[in-house]
Short mmCIF file of C-alpha atoms (C1' of nucleotides) in Angstrom, two decimals:
data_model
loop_
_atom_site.label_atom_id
_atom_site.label_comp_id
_atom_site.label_asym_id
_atom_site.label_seq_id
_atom_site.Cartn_x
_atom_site.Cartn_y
_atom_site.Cartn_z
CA UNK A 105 54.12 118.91 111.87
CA UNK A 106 53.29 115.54 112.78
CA UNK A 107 52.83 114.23 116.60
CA UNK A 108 55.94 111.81 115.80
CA UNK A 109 58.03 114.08 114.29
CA UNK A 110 60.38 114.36 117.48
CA UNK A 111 61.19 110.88 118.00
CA UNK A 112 64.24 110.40 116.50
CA UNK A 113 64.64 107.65 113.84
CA UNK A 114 67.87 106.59 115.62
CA UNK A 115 66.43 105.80 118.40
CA UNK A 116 63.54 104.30 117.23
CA UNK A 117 64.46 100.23 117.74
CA UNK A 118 64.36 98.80 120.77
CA UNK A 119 68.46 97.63 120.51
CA UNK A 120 70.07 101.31 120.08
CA UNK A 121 67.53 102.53 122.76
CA UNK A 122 69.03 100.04 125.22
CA UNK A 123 72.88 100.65 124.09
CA UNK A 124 71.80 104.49 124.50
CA UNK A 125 70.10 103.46 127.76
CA UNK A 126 72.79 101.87 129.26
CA UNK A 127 75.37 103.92 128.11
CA UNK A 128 73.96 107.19 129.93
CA UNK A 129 74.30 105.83 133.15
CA UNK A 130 77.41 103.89 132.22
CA UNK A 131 80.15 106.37 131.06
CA UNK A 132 81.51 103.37 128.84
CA UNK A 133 80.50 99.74 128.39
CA UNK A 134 82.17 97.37 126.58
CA UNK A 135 80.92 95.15 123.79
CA UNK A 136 80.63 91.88 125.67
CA UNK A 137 78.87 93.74 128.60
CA UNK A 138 76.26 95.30 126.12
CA UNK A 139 75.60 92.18 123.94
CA UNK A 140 75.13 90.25 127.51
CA UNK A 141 72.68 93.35 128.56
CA UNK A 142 70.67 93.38 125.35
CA UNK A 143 70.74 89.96 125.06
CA UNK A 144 72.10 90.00 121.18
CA UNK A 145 74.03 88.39 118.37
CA UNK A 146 77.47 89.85 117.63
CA UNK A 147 76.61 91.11 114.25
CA UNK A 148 73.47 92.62 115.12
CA UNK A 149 75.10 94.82 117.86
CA UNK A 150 78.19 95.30 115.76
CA UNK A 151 75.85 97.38 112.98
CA UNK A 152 73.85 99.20 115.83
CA UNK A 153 77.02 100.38 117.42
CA UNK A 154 78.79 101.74 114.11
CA UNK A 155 74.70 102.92 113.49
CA UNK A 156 75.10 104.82 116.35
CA UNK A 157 78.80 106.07 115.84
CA UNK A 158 77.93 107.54 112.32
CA UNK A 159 75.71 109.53 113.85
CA UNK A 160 78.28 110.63 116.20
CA UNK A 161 75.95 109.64 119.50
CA UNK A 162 78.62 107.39 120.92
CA UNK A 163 82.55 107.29 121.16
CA UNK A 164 84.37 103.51 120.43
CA UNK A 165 87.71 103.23 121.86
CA UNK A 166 89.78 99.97 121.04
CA UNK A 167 92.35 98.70 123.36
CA UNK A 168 93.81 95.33 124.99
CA UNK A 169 92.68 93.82 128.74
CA UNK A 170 94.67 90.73 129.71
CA UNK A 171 95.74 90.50 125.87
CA UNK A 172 92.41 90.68 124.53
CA UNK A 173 90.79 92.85 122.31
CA UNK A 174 88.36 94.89 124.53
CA UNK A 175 86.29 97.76 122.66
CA UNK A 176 84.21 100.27 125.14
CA UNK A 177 81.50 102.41 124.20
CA UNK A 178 80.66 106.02 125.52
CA UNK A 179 77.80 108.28 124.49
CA UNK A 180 78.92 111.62 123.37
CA UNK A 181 77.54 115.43 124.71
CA UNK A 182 75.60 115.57 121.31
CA UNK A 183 74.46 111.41 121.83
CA UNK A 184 73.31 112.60 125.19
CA UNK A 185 71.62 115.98 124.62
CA UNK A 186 69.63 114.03 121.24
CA UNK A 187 68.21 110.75 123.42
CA UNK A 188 66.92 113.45 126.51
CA UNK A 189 65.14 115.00 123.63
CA UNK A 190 64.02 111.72 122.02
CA UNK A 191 62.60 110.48 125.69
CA UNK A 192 60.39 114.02 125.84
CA UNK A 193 59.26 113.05 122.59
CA UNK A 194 58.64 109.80 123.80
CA UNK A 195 56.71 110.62 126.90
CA UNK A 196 54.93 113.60 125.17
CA UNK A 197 53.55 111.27 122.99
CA UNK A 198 52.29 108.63 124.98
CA UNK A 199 51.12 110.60 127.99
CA UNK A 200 48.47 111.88 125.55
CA UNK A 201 46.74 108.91 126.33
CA UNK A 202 45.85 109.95 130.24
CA UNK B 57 66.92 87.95 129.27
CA UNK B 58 68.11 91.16 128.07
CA UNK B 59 66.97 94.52 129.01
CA UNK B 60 65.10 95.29 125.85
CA UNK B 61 63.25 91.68 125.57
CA UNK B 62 59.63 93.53 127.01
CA UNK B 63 60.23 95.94 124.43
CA UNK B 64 57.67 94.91 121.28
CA UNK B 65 58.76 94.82 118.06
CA UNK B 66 55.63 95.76 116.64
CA UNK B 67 55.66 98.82 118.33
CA UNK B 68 58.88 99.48 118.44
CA UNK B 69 58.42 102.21 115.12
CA UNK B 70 57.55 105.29 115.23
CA UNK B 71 54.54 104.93 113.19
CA UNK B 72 52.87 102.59 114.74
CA UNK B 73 53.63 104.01 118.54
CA UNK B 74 52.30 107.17 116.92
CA UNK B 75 49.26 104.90 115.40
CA UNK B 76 48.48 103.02 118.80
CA UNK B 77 49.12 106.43 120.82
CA UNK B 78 45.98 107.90 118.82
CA UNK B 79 43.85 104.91 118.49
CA UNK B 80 44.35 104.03 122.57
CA UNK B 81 42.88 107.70 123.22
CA UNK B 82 39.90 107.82 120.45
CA UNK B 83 38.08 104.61 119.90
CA UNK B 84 38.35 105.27 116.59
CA UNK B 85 40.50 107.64 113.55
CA UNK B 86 40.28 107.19 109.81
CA UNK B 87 42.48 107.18 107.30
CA UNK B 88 43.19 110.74 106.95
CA UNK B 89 43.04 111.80 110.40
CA UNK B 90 46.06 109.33 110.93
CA UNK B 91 48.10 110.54 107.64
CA UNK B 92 47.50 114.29 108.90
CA UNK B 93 48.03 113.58 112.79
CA UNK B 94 51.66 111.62 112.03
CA UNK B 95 52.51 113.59 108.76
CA UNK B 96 53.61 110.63 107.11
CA UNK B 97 52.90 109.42 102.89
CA UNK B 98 49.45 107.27 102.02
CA UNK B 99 51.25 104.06 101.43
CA UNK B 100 53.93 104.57 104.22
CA UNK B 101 50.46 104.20 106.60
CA UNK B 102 48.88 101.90 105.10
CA UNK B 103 51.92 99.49 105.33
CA UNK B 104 52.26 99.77 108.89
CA UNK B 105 48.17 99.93 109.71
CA UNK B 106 48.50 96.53 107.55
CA UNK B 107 51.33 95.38 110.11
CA UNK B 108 49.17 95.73 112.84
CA UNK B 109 46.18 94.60 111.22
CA UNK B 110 48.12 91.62 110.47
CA UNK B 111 48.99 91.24 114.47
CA UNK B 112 45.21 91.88 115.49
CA UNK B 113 46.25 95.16 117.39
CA UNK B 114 43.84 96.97 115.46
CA UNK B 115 40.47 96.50 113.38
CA UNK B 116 39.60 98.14 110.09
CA UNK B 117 35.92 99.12 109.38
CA UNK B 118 35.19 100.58 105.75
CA UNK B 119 32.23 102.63 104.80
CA UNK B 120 31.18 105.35 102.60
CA UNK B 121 30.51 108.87 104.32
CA UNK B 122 29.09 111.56 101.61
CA UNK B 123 30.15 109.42 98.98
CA UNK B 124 33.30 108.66 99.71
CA UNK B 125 35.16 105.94 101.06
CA UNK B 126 36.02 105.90 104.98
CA UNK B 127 38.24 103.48 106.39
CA UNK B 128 38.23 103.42 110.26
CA UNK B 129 40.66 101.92 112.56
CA UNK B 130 39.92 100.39 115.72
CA UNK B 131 42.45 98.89 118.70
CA UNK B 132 41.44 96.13 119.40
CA UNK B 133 41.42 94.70 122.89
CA UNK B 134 44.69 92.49 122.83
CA UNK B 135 46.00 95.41 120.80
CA UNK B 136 45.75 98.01 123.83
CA UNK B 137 47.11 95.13 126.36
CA UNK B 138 50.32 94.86 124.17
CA UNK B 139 50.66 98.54 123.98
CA UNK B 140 50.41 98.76 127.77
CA UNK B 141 53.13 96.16 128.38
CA UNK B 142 55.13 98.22 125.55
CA UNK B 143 54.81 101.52 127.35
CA UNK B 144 55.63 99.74 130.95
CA UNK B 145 59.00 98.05 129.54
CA UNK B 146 60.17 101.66 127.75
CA UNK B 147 59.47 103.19 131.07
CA UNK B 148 61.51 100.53 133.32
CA UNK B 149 64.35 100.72 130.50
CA UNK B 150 64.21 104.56 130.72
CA UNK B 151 64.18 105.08 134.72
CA UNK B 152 66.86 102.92 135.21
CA UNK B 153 68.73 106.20 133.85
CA UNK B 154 67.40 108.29 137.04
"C1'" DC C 254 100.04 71.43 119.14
"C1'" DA C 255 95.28 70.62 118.44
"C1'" DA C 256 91.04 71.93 120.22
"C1'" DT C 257 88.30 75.28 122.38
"C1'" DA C 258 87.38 79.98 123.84
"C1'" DT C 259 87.15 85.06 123.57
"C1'" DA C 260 86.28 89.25 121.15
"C1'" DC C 261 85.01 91.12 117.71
"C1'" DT C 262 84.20 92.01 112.02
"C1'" DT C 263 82.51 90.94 107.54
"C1'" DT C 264 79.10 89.49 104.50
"C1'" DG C 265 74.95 89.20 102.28
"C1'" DA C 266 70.25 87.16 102.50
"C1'" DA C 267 65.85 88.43 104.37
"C1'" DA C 268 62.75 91.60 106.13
"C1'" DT C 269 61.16 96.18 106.48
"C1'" DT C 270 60.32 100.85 105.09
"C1'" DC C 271 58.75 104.11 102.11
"C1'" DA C 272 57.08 106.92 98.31
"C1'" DA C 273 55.69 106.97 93.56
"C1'" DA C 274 52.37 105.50 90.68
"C1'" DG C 275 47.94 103.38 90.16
"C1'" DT C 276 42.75 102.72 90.97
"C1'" DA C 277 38.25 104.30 91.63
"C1'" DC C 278 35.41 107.37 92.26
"C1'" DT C 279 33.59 112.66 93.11
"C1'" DT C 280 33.54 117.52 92.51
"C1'" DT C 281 34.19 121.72 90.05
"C1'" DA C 282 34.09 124.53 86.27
"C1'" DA C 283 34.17 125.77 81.51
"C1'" DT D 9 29.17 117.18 79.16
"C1'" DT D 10 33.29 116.56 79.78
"C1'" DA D 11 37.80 117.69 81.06
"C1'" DA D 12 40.62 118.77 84.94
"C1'" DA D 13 41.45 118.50 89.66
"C1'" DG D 14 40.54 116.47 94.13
"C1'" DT D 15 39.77 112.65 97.64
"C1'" DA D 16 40.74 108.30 99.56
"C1'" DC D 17 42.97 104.84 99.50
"C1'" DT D 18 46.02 100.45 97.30
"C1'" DT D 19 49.72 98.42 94.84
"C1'" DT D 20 54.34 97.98 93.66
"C1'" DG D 21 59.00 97.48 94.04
"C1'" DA D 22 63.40 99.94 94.90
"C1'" DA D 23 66.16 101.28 98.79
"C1'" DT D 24 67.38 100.73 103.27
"C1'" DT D 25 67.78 98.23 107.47
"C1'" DT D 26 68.20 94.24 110.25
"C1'" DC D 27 70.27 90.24 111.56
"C1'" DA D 28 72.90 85.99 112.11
"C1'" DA D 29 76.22 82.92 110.08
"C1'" DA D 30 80.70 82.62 108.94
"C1'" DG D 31 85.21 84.63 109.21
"C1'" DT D 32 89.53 86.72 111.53
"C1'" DA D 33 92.76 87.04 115.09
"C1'" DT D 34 94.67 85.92 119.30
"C1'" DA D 35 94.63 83.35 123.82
"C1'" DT D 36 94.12 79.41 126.73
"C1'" DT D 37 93.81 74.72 128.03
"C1'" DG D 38 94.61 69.84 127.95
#
DNA sequence: CAATATACTTTGAAATTCAAAGTACTTTAA
DNA sequence: TTAAAGTACTTTGAATTTCAAAGTATATTG
């Protein structure tokens, strides 16, 4: 087994860590907030959300605000319980170095 | 700015965080040593030593020890400074969850 | 009502990832 | 001695991923 092994592939680029990131302290954000937070193109967040949502990591729920489309994002249990591990990975790894 | 700007791209794959991660703590690991530490195919880490070859993160040093070809990888000094800003920004991204 | 804005989605070109096959020896063993 | 297997990479290109431009749909503003 390789030192990398438990970083999970998901989670490995830097715009699905930050939705993950902001949606665990979040309980839902929606998709203007997190392209403003992440500082992204439209399409670009569009394919790391549904990325994301394959995996079954996060929850999309459509609905209207002030007649406009508004789509919020929530991590699920399983979404949750797979970026703690991830982060152990993460720190396991680089705290090697000290 | 977004959240995730501090985060490097370069860095921001498994691979190579598992590549830097080694090469921060021993001065030096060859070819094999890398393939068996991150369990990963020949040309899958040769690819991504190339990458950051390519970014002068890390030097390569070839030799012949008992007859047989050695490559050795180096970080290089401007290598281990963009590591360390890597490490800082995936830390402030992660606390903000605490 | 035309122009501009908001909130996404679709599309596909470009870049990246990855492993299979290739190269160049060396070692073992018949 | 020579054939087969092993070591240490490199090359290649198919498959996947990333990303932004353009598109869709509705709302607002002048």
């Amino acid at each position: 087994m390789g030192i990398i092994d438990n970083i999970n592939k998901l989670f490995d680029h830097r715009i699905r860590l930050g939705i993950m990131s902001i949606l665990v302290v979040n309980e839902n954000a929606d998709f203007t907030s997190l392209k403003e937070l992440l500082n992204v193109t439209d399409g670009n967040l569009a394919s790391h959300t549904k990325t994301l949502e394959k995996a079954n990591y996060i929850t999309v729920e459509k609905s209207f605000i002030d007649r406009k489309p508004n789509t919020k994002y929530s991590v699920t249990k399983s979404g949750r319980i797979a970026f703690e591990k991830h982060i152990e990975a993460l720190e396991s790894l680089i705290k090697k170095k000290k």
